Amino acid sequence: MSQSVRTSPAGSERALSEAYDTALLDLDGVVYAGGNAIVHAVESLATARAGGMHLAYVTNNALRTPDAVAGHLTELGIPTGAGDVITSAQAVARLISEQVPQGSRVLVIGGEGLRVALRERGLVPVESADDDPAAVVQGYGGPDLTWGRFAEASYAVARGVPWFASNTDLTIPSGRGIAPGNGAAVEVVRIATGAEPQVAGKPLPPMHRETILRTGAERPLVVGDRLDTDIEGAFNGGVDSLLVLTGVTDGAQLLAAPPQHRPTYVDADLRGLLTGQPEVVAEGDGFRCGGWVASAGAERLELDGDGEALDGLRALCAAAWTAAGEGACALDGGKALARLGL
């Protein structure tokens, strides 16, 4: 995917699992939700893997180790090795290792995933600002992370110690709803110190680099449910993306997406890996996809036809993104989306 203004989802005559050598899959909202497998995920991934596609799992959550993530996926029926999991903890540990000497102490504000990743890079995790750390790293530590940990980070950062964050996602999904994510914790330290961390996770380049280094992917396809991490990360990396509608993004958010948040492909769930993607073509003053034609009026998006709802959504995207250009579409698409049940 080039860094240009995308005005419609792309088409593919071949199944995406055949057109790309590696799927770089987000986890929460794509493969599982609240710890349980999302419908169609297990069988779709098994079919893609049997057809020769390499599956890699890319997560901004720095709490769990790759071993723990792989074990969870295997329990869900998706056989996975630790080497198939790439975390923001690994990306930030590499970033730190490039800026401090091997064997340096690093103050950890987070969970075991960060400690394991730092040791992998020859760095020494410590717990106090008084342990003479060469860097501070902050990652999601789960609901039991105490307020005193933020104070330790603040003490060190205020002394001028370089500050790193695994990611800055403000929220994280849980089985009970949406909870504060690492980005919310980073804000606490930012407010206390006035400093800015170096960030490694999606959608920033260090995470994409870590993923490519660990997978060796030549034709990767990013698969995610979030526009501001997964899809923007693919945009920043110059690779194609598939948005699945099993997570946080709904149709209205997709229609309003600015260029860096516009996916190459859109599908309902991971079954989209196993099929081709219908082409969206210009027709008259609008765009056709399957049995639907969409156009942008003066104040609203208009939709006509019948057939697969996702075809209608793709046609609407073409109309909305063309109307928006390099901005975000402000035209009302509510009635059109309601016709599609999205």
mmCIF file of C-alpha atoms in Angstrom:
data_model
loop_
_atom_site.group_PDB
_atom_site.id
_atom_site.type_symbol
_atom_site.label_atom_id
_atom_site.label_comp_id
_atom_site.label_asym_id
_atom_site.label_seq_id
_atom_site.Cartn_x
_atom_site.Cartn_y
_atom_site.Cartn_z
ATOM 1 C CA MET A 1 0.000 0.000 0.000
ATOM 2 C CA SER A 2 1.532 3.267 -1.060
ATOM 3 C CA GLN A 3 1.413 6.453 1.015
ATOM 4 C CA SER A 4 -1.155 8.036 -1.279
ATOM 5 C CA VAL A 5 -4.797 8.970 -0.873
ATOM 6 C CA ARG A 6 -6.842 5.760 -1.018
ATOM 7 C CA THR A 7 -10.287 6.475 -2.470
ATOM 8 C CA SER A 8 -11.733 2.967 -2.425
ATOM 9 C CA PRO A 9 -11.005 -0.480 -1.063
ATOM 10 C CA ALA A 10 -8.935 -2.608 -3.440
ATOM 11 C CA GLY A 11 -10.053 -5.812 -5.138
ATOM 12 C CA SER A 12 -8.256 -9.131 -5.403
ATOM 13 C CA GLU A 13 -9.126 -11.955 -7.771
ATOM 14 C CA ARG A 14 -7.109 -14.385 -5.633
ATOM 15 C CA ALA A 15 -7.860 -15.343 -2.061
ATOM 16 C CA LEU A 16 -5.871 -13.065 0.229
ATOM 17 C CA SER A 17 -4.230 -16.120 1.810
ATOM 18 C CA GLU A 18 -2.761 -16.874 -1.626
ATOM 19 C CA ALA A 19 -1.923 -13.299 -2.634
ATOM 20 C CA TYR A 20 0.157 -12.627 0.522
ATOM 21 C CA ASP A 21 2.794 -14.811 2.151
ATOM 22 C CA THR A 22 2.263 -13.697 5.761
ATOM 23 C CA ALA A 23 -0.704 -12.482 7.777
ATOM 24 C CA LEU A 24 0.319 -10.073 10.552
ATOM 25 C CA LEU A 25 -2.673 -10.532 12.817
ATOM 26 C CA ASP A 26 -3.758 -8.345 15.674
ATOM 27 C CA LEU A 27 -5.232 -10.343 18.574
ATOM 28 C CA ASP A 28 -7.883 -8.466 20.601
ATOM 29 C CA GLY A 29 -10.921 -7.936 18.393
ATOM 30 C CA VAL A 30 -9.514 -10.036 15.535
ATOM 31 C CA VAL A 31 -8.645 -13.498 16.856
ATOM 32 C CA TYR A 32 -10.259 -13.339 20.282
ATOM 33 C CA ALA A 33 -12.363 -11.096 22.496
ATOM 34 C CA GLY A 34 -12.378 -11.335 26.272
ATOM 35 C CA GLY A 35 -10.059 -14.332 25.951
ATOM 36 C CA ASN A 36 -12.493 -16.359 23.811
ATOM 37 C CA ALA A 37 -12.047 -17.057 20.107
ATOM 38 C CA ILE A 38 -14.083 -14.867 17.776
ATOM 39 C CA VAL A 39 -16.534 -16.761 15.589
ATOM 40 C CA HIS A 40 -14.940 -18.225 12.422
ATOM 41 C CA ALA A 41 -11.424 -17.311 13.589
ATOM 42 C CA VAL A 42 -10.085 -20.781 14.450
ATOM 43 C CA GLU A 43 -11.234 -22.536 11.288
ATOM 44 C CA SER A 44 -10.330 -19.611 9.007
ATOM 45 C CA LEU A 45 -6.779 -19.436 10.345
ATOM 46 C CA ALA A 46 -6.390 -23.213 10.092
ATOM 47 C CA THR A 47 -7.439 -23.127 6.438
ATOM 48 C CA ALA A 48 -5.132 -20.202 5.635
ATOM 49 C CA ARG A 49 -2.197 -21.959 7.310
ATOM 50 C CA ALA A 50 -2.925 -25.254 5.542
ATOM 51 C CA GLY A 51 -2.808 -23.368 2.240
ATOM 52 C CA GLY A 52 0.719 -22.149 2.946
ATOM 53 C CA MET A 53 0.160 -18.746 4.553
ATOM 54 C CA HIS A 54 2.453 -17.951 7.482
ATOM 55 C CA LEU A 55 0.524 -16.628 10.472
ATOM 56 C CA ALA A 56 2.126 -14.171 12.891
ATOM 57 C CA TYR A 57 0.404 -12.511 15.812
ATOM 58 C CA VAL A 58 1.275 -8.867 16.476
ATOM 59 C CA THR A 59 0.097 -7.228 19.675
ATOM 60 C CA ASN A 60 0.590 -3.879 21.378
ATOM 61 C CA ASN A 61 -0.090 -5.533 24.733
ATOM 62 C CA ALA A 62 3.284 -5.739 26.503
ATOM 63 C CA LEU A 63 2.008 -7.569 29.588
ATOM 64 C CA ARG A 64 2.178 -11.190 28.475
ATOM 65 C CA THR A 65 5.242 -12.985 27.155
ATOM 66 C CA PRO A 66 5.237 -14.572 23.672
ATOM 67 C CA ASP A 67 5.163 -17.983 25.370
ATOM 68 C CA ALA A 68 2.024 -17.033 27.281
ATOM 69 C CA VAL A 69 0.293 -15.642 24.185
ATOM 70 C CA ALA A 70 1.232 -18.713 22.134
ATOM 71 C CA GLY A 71 -0.096 -20.971 24.884
ATOM 72 C CA HIS A 72 -3.406 -19.124 24.962
ATOM 73 C CA LEU A 73 -3.802 -19.343 21.177
ATOM 74 C CA THR A 74 -2.959 -23.044 21.209
ATOM 75 C CA GLU A 75 -5.600 -23.626 23.893
ATOM 76 C CA LEU A 76 -8.131 -21.902 21.633
ATOM 77 C CA GLY A 77 -7.323 -24.396 18.877
ATOM 78 C CA ILE A 78 -4.792 -22.275 16.960
ATOM 79 C CA PRO A 79 -1.421 -24.072 17.214
ATOM 80 C CA THR A 80 1.159 -21.346 17.773
ATOM 81 C CA GLY A 81 4.809 -21.168 18.793
ATOM 82 C CA ALA A 82 6.376 -18.332 20.756
ATOM 83 C CA GLY A 83 8.323 -17.359 17.628
ATOM 84 C CA ASP A 84 5.028 -16.564 15.885
ATOM 85 C CA VAL A 85 4.177 -13.838 18.426
ATOM 86 C CA ILE A 86 5.553 -10.294 18.192
ATOM 87 C CA THR A 87 4.846 -7.853 21.012
ATOM 88 C CA SER A 88 5.397 -4.167 21.590
ATOM 89 C CA ALA A 89 7.616 -5.213 24.515
ATOM 90 C CA GLN A 90 10.036 -6.766 22.024
ATOM 91 C CA ALA A 91 9.929 -3.677 19.813
ATOM 92 C CA VAL A 92 10.627 -1.263 22.663
ATOM 93 C CA ALA A 93 13.378 -3.484 24.087
ATOM 94 C CA ARG A 94 15.181 -3.378 20.731
ATOM 95 C CA LEU A 95 14.717 0.404 20.588
ATOM 96 C CA ILE A 96 16.273 0.793 24.051
ATOM 97 C CA SER A 97 19.132 -1.609 23.271
ATOM 98 C CA GLU A 98 20.144 0.578 20.340
ATOM 99 C CA GLN A 99 20.565 3.596 22.634
ATOM 100 C CA VAL A 100 22.116 2.257 25.860
ATOM 101 C CA PRO A 101 25.069 -0.121 26.404
ATOM 102 C CA GLN A 102 24.455 -3.844 26.802
ATOM 103 C CA GLY A 103 24.063 -4.766 30.452
ATOM 104 C CA SER A 104 22.445 -1.433 31.317
ATOM 105 C CA ARG A 105 19.782 -1.277 33.991
ATOM 106 C CA VAL A 106 16.268 -0.390 32.867
ATOM 107 C CA LEU A 107 13.519 0.680 35.255
ATOM 108 C CA VAL A 108 10.419 -1.381 34.375
ATOM 109 C CA ILE A 109 6.909 -0.027 34.856
ATOM 110 C CA GLY A 110 4.838 -2.928 33.584
ATOM 111 C CA GLY A 111 4.612 -6.687 33.536
ATOM 112 C CA GLU A 112 6.610 -9.823 32.830
ATOM 113 C CA GLY A 113 6.461 -9.369 29.071
ATOM 114 C CA LEU A 114 8.686 -6.296 29.354
ATOM 115 C CA ARG A 115 11.184 -8.012 31.661
ATOM 116 C CA VAL A 116 11.571 -11.016 29.361
ATOM 117 C CA ALA A 117 12.019 -8.786 26.294
ATOM 118 C CA LEU A 118 14.668 -6.665 28.027
ATOM 119 C CA ARG A 119 16.666 -9.712 29.119
ATOM 120 C CA GLU A 120 16.528 -10.998 25.544
ATOM 121 C CA ARG A 121 18.359 -7.809 24.529
ATOM 122 C CA GLY A 122 20.996 -8.116 27.283
ATOM 123 C CA LEU A 123 19.445 -5.464 29.504
ATOM 124 C CA VAL A 124 18.800 -5.728 33.252
ATOM 125 C CA PRO A 125 15.300 -4.946 34.601
ATOM 126 C CA VAL A 126 15.208 -3.008 37.896
ATOM 127 C CA GLU A 127 12.360 -1.792 40.061
ATOM 128 C CA SER A 128 13.435 1.544 41.565
ATOM 129 C CA ALA A 129 14.470 4.959 40.322
ATOM 130 C CA ASP A 130 17.283 4.660 42.891
ATOM 131 C CA ASP A 131 18.776 1.640 41.074
ATOM 132 C CA ASP A 132 20.669 3.986 38.713
ATOM 133 C CA PRO A 133 18.709 3.032 35.560
ATOM 134 C CA ALA A 134 19.950 4.058 32.119
ATOM 135 C CA ALA A 135 16.374 4.104 30.820
ATOM 136 C CA VAL A 136 12.754 3.889 31.948
ATOM 137 C CA VAL A 137 10.304 1.690 30.055
ATOM 138 C CA GLN A 138 6.563 1.726 30.520
ATOM 139 C CA GLY A 139 4.159 -0.940 29.265
ATOM 140 C CA TYR A 140 0.718 -2.230 30.152
ATOM 141 C CA GLY A 141 0.910 -3.792 33.608
ATOM 142 C CA GLY A 142 -2.633 -5.016 34.077
ATOM 143 C CA PRO A 143 -5.245 -3.895 36.613
ATOM 144 C CA ASP A 144 -3.000 -4.671 39.586
ATOM 145 C CA LEU A 145 -0.269 -2.169 38.678
ATOM 146 C CA THR A 146 0.001 0.156 41.683
ATOM 147 C CA TRP A 147 0.119 3.947 41.706
ATOM 148 C CA GLY A 148 3.578 3.843 43.237
ATOM 149 C CA ARG A 149 5.007 2.452 39.995
ATOM 150 C CA PHE A 150 4.044 5.668 38.184
ATOM 151 C CA ALA A 151 5.817 7.626 40.916
ATOM 152 C CA GLU A 152 9.021 5.594 40.362
ATOM 153 C CA ALA A 153 8.875 6.366 36.633
ATOM 154 C CA SER A 154 8.275 10.046 37.349
ATOM 155 C CA TYR A 155 11.234 10.300 39.734
ATOM 156 C CA ALA A 156 13.612 8.829 37.136
ATOM 157 C CA VAL A 157 12.241 10.748 34.158
ATOM 158 C CA ALA A 158 12.397 14.025 36.089
ATOM 159 C CA ARG A 159 16.127 13.352 36.644
ATOM 160 C CA GLY A 160 16.637 13.175 32.890
ATOM 161 C CA VAL A 161 16.628 9.390 32.419
ATOM 162 C CA PRO A 162 15.468 8.521 28.855
ATOM 163 C CA TRP A 163 11.829 7.390 28.848
ATOM 164 C CA PHE A 164 10.362 4.742 26.532
ATOM 165 C CA ALA A 165 6.812 3.392 26.133
ATOM 166 C CA SER A 166 5.771 0.126 24.547
ATOM 167 C CA ASN A 167 2.664 1.797 23.115
ATOM 168 C CA THR A 168 0.201 4.586 23.821
ATOM 169 C CA ASP A 169 -3.185 2.900 23.283
ATOM 170 C CA LEU A 170 -5.493 4.785 25.640
ATOM 171 C CA THR A 171 -7.861 1.832 26.061
ATOM 172 C CA ILE A 172 -7.749 -1.940 26.095
ATOM 173 C CA PRO A 173 -10.724 -4.323 25.701
ATOM 174 C CA SER A 174 -11.575 -6.644 28.570
ATOM 175 C CA GLY A 175 -14.233 -9.223 29.270
ATOM 176 C CA ARG A 176 -16.170 -6.577 31.225
ATOM 177 C CA GLY A 177 -15.807 -3.703 28.764
ATOM 178 C CA ILE A 178 -13.231 -1.099 27.824
ATOM 179 C CA ALA A 179 -10.471 -0.480 30.394
ATOM 180 C CA PRO A 180 -7.642 2.100 30.555
ATOM 181 C CA GLY A 181 -4.669 1.044 28.459
ATOM 182 C CA ASN A 182 -0.976 1.827 28.623
ATOM 183 C CA GLY A 183 -1.539 5.199 26.980
ATOM 184 C CA ALA A 184 -3.588 6.286 29.975
ATOM 185 C CA ALA A 185 -0.728 5.267 32.287
ATOM 186 C CA VAL A 186 1.775 7.108 30.088
ATOM 187 C CA GLU A 187 -0.347 10.249 30.451
ATOM 188 C CA VAL A 188 0.092 10.078 34.244
ATOM 189 C CA VAL A 189 3.883 10.250 33.930
ATOM 190 C CA ARG A 190 3.697 12.874 31.192
ATOM 191 C CA ILE A 191 1.556 15.122 33.396
ATOM 192 C CA ALA A 192 3.934 14.661 36.333
ATOM 193 C CA THR A 193 7.125 15.351 34.372
ATOM 194 C CA GLY A 194 6.250 17.300 31.232
ATOM 195 C CA ALA A 195 8.437 14.829 29.298
ATOM 196 C CA GLU A 196 7.658 12.852 26.138
ATOM 197 C CA PRO A 197 8.521 9.155 25.734
ATOM 198 C CA GLN A 198 9.927 7.394 22.705
ATOM 199 C CA VAL A 199 7.153 5.007 21.601
ATOM 200 C CA ALA A 200 7.665 1.685 19.826
ATOM 201 C CA GLY A 201 4.266 0.047 19.310
ATOM 202 C CA LYS A 202 1.717 0.200 16.515
ATOM 203 C CA PRO A 203 1.239 2.335 14.484
ATOM 204 C CA LEU A 204 4.859 3.519 14.678
ATOM 205 C CA PRO A 205 7.786 2.214 12.568
ATOM 206 C CA PRO A 206 9.699 0.361 15.352
ATOM 207 C CA MET A 207 6.858 -2.143 15.696
ATOM 208 C CA HIS A 208 6.633 -2.740 11.953
ATOM 209 C CA ARG A 209 10.409 -3.178 11.767
ATOM 210 C CA GLU A 210 10.339 -5.688 14.645
ATOM 211 C CA THR A 211 7.591 -7.638 12.915
ATOM 212 C CA ILE A 212 9.400 -7.858 9.575
ATOM 213 C CA LEU A 213 12.708 -8.774 11.234
ATOM 214 C CA ARG A 214 11.105 -11.604 13.195
ATOM 215 C CA THR A 215 8.852 -12.998 10.442
ATOM 216 C CA GLY A 216 10.924 -12.434 7.311
ATOM 217 C CA ALA A 217 7.686 -11.555 5.502
ATOM 218 C CA GLU A 218 8.083 -10.476 1.873
ATOM 219 C CA ARG A 219 4.397 -9.886 1.018
ATOM 220 C CA PRO A 220 2.773 -9.177 4.392
ATOM 221 C CA LEU A 221 -0.879 -8.386 4.979
ATOM 222 C CA VAL A 222 -1.740 -6.574 8.197
ATOM 223 C CA VAL A 223 -5.042 -7.812 9.647
ATOM 224 C CA GLY A 224 -6.668 -5.714 12.352
ATOM 225 C CA ASP A 225 -9.786 -4.169 13.815
ATOM 226 C CA ARG A 226 -8.440 -0.731 14.795
ATOM 227 C CA LEU A 227 -7.952 2.101 12.335
ATOM 228 C CA ASP A 228 -5.557 4.099 14.517
ATOM 229 C CA THR A 229 -3.135 1.258 15.266
ATOM 230 C CA ASP A 230 -3.439 -1.660 12.848
ATOM 231 C CA ILE A 231 -4.426 0.183 9.674
ATOM 232 C CA GLU A 232 -2.294 3.264 10.318
ATOM 233 C CA GLY A 233 0.628 0.953 11.129
ATOM 234 C CA ALA A 234 0.215 -0.746 7.755
ATOM 235 C CA PHE A 235 0.043 2.666 6.076
ATOM 236 C CA ASN A 236 3.239 3.783 7.810
ATOM 237 C CA GLY A 237 4.955 0.544 6.795
ATOM 238 C CA GLY A 238 3.802 0.802 3.190
ATOM 239 C CA VAL A 239 2.015 -2.574 3.229
ATOM 240 C CA ASP A 240 -1.552 -3.699 2.538
ATOM 241 C CA SER A 241 -4.171 -4.216 5.211
ATOM 242 C CA LEU A 242 -7.422 -6.033 5.906
ATOM 243 C CA LEU A 243 -9.894 -4.490 8.354
ATOM 244 C CA VAL A 244 -12.237 -6.966 10.025
ATOM 245 C CA LEU A 245 -15.425 -5.711 11.659
ATOM 246 C CA THR A 246 -15.262 -7.951 14.718
ATOM 247 C CA GLY A 247 -13.655 -5.380 17.013
ATOM 248 C CA VAL A 248 -13.808 -1.685 17.782
ATOM 249 C CA THR A 249 -14.330 -0.164 14.308
ATOM 250 C CA ASP A 250 -17.853 0.298 12.988
ATOM 251 C CA GLY A 251 -19.130 1.381 9.589
ATOM 252 C CA ALA A 252 -19.464 5.057 10.479
ATOM 253 C CA GLN A 253 -15.850 5.266 11.673
ATOM 254 C CA LEU A 254 -14.668 3.530 8.502
ATOM 255 C CA LEU A 255 -16.537 5.931 6.221
ATOM 256 C CA ALA A 256 -15.000 8.906 8.045
ATOM 257 C CA ALA A 257 -11.447 7.541 7.925
ATOM 258 C CA PRO A 258 -8.683 9.908 6.746
ATOM 259 C CA PRO A 259 -6.134 8.466 4.278
ATOM 260 C CA GLN A 260 -3.807 6.907 6.869
ATOM 261 C CA HIS A 261 -6.757 4.983 8.351
ATOM 262 C CA ARG A 262 -8.195 3.589 5.110
ATOM 263 C CA PRO A 263 -7.674 -0.178 4.755
ATOM 264 C CA THR A 264 -6.879 -1.926 1.507
ATOM 265 C CA TYR A 265 -9.605 -4.512 2.103
ATOM 266 C CA VAL A 266 -12.652 -4.766 4.359
ATOM 267 C CA ASP A 267 -14.436 -7.909 5.513
ATOM 268 C CA ALA A 268 -16.788 -9.073 8.237
ATOM 269 C CA ASP A 269 -14.336 -11.452 9.941
ATOM 270 C CA LEU A 270 -11.312 -13.661 9.284
ATOM 271 C CA ARG A 271 -13.135 -15.620 6.595
ATOM 272 C CA GLY A 272 -12.071 -12.675 4.441
ATOM 273 C CA LEU A 273 -8.590 -14.213 4.282
ATOM 274 C CA LEU A 274 -9.954 -17.176 2.343
ATOM 275 C CA THR A 275 -11.699 -15.340 -0.475
ATOM 276 C CA GLY A 276 -11.015 -12.795 -3.154
ATOM 277 C CA GLN A 277 -12.168 -9.243 -2.609
ATOM 278 C CA PRO A 278 -14.699 -7.666 -5.011
ATOM 279 C CA GLU A 279 -13.488 -4.737 -7.059
ATOM 280 C CA VAL A 280 -15.048 -1.308 -6.575
ATOM 281 C CA VAL A 281 -15.541 0.453 -9.928
ATOM 282 C CA ALA A 282 -16.574 3.979 -10.852
ATOM 283 C CA GLU A 283 -20.022 4.163 -12.427
ATOM 284 C CA GLY A 284 -21.651 7.433 -13.420
ATOM 285 C CA ASP A 285 -21.459 9.815 -10.479
ATOM 286 C CA GLY A 286 -20.812 7.017 -8.013
ATOM 287 C CA PHE A 287 -19.218 3.649 -7.409
ATOM 288 C CA ARG A 288 -20.461 0.095 -7.878
ATOM 289 C CA CYS A 289 -19.529 -2.954 -5.868
ATOM 290 C CA GLY A 290 -21.536 -6.121 -6.455
ATOM 291 C CA GLY A 291 -25.211 -5.210 -6.473
ATOM 292 C CA TRP A 292 -24.792 -1.803 -4.862
ATOM 293 C CA VAL A 293 -24.131 1.696 -6.202
ATOM 294 C CA ALA A 294 -23.124 4.514 -3.845
ATOM 295 C CA SER A 295 -22.617 8.217 -4.430
ATOM 296 C CA ALA A 296 -21.901 11.329 -2.393
ATOM 297 C CA GLY A 297 -24.639 13.955 -2.455
ATOM 298 C CA ALA A 298 -24.319 17.488 -1.171
ATOM 299 C CA GLU A 299 -25.047 16.523 2.436
ATOM 300 C CA ARG A 300 -25.312 12.736 2.601
ATOM 301 C CA LEU A 301 -24.093 9.460 1.182
ATOM 302 C CA GLU A 302 -26.633 7.711 -1.038
ATOM 303 C CA LEU A 303 -26.915 3.961 -1.609
ATOM 304 C CA ASP A 304 -29.020 1.982 -4.045
ATOM 305 C CA GLY A 305 -29.281 -1.706 -4.844
ATOM 306 C CA ASP A 306 -29.185 -5.007 -3.018
ATOM 307 C CA GLY A 307 -26.879 -7.942 -2.394
ATOM 308 C CA GLU A 308 -24.101 -8.523 0.115
ATOM 309 C CA ALA A 309 -24.027 -5.847 2.811
ATOM 310 C CA LEU A 310 -20.239 -5.645 2.722
ATOM 311 C CA ASP A 311 -20.348 -4.865 -0.995
ATOM 312 C CA GLY A 312 -22.575 -1.917 -0.156
ATOM 313 C CA LEU A 313 -20.172 -0.804 2.573
ATOM 314 C CA ARG A 314 -17.229 -0.952 0.150
ATOM 315 C CA ALA A 315 -19.157 1.139 -2.384
ATOM 316 C CA LEU A 316 -19.998 3.642 0.352
ATOM 317 C CA CYS A 317 -16.344 3.851 1.323
ATOM 318 C CA ALA A 318 -15.414 4.728 -2.237
ATOM 319 C CA ALA A 319 -17.985 7.510 -2.324
ATOM 320 C CA ALA A 320 -17.084 8.833 1.128
ATOM 321 C CA TRP A 321 -13.309 8.699 0.692
ATOM 322 C CA THR A 322 -13.467 10.326 -2.728
ATOM 323 C CA ALA A 323 -15.616 13.134 -1.329
ATOM 324 C CA ALA A 324 -13.289 13.566 1.653
ATOM 325 C CA GLY A 325 -10.019 13.552 -0.298
ATOM 326 C CA GLU A 326 -7.232 13.927 2.249
ATOM 327 C CA GLY A 327 -9.624 14.743 5.077
ATOM 328 C CA ALA A 328 -12.294 12.761 6.899
ATOM 329 C CA CYS A 329 -15.760 12.436 5.404
ATOM 330 C CA ALA A 330 -18.341 14.652 7.111
ATOM 331 C CA LEU A 331 -21.312 13.562 4.989
ATOM 332 C CA ASP A 332 -24.162 11.797 6.775
ATOM 333 C CA GLY A 333 -24.130 8.105 5.940
ATOM 334 C CA GLY A 334 -26.484 6.964 8.688
ATOM 335 C CA LYS A 335 -29.454 5.994 6.508
ATOM 336 C CA ALA A 336 -27.228 4.255 3.986
ATOM 337 C CA LEU A 337 -25.519 2.244 6.741
ATOM 338 C CA ALA A 338 -28.904 1.387 8.265
ATOM 339 C CA ARG A 339 -29.963 -0.204 4.978
ATOM 340 C CA LEU A 340 -26.934 -2.469 5.248
ATOM 341 C CA GLY A 341 -27.567 -3.321 8.880
ATOM 342 C CA LEU A 342 -24.106 -2.000 9.814
#
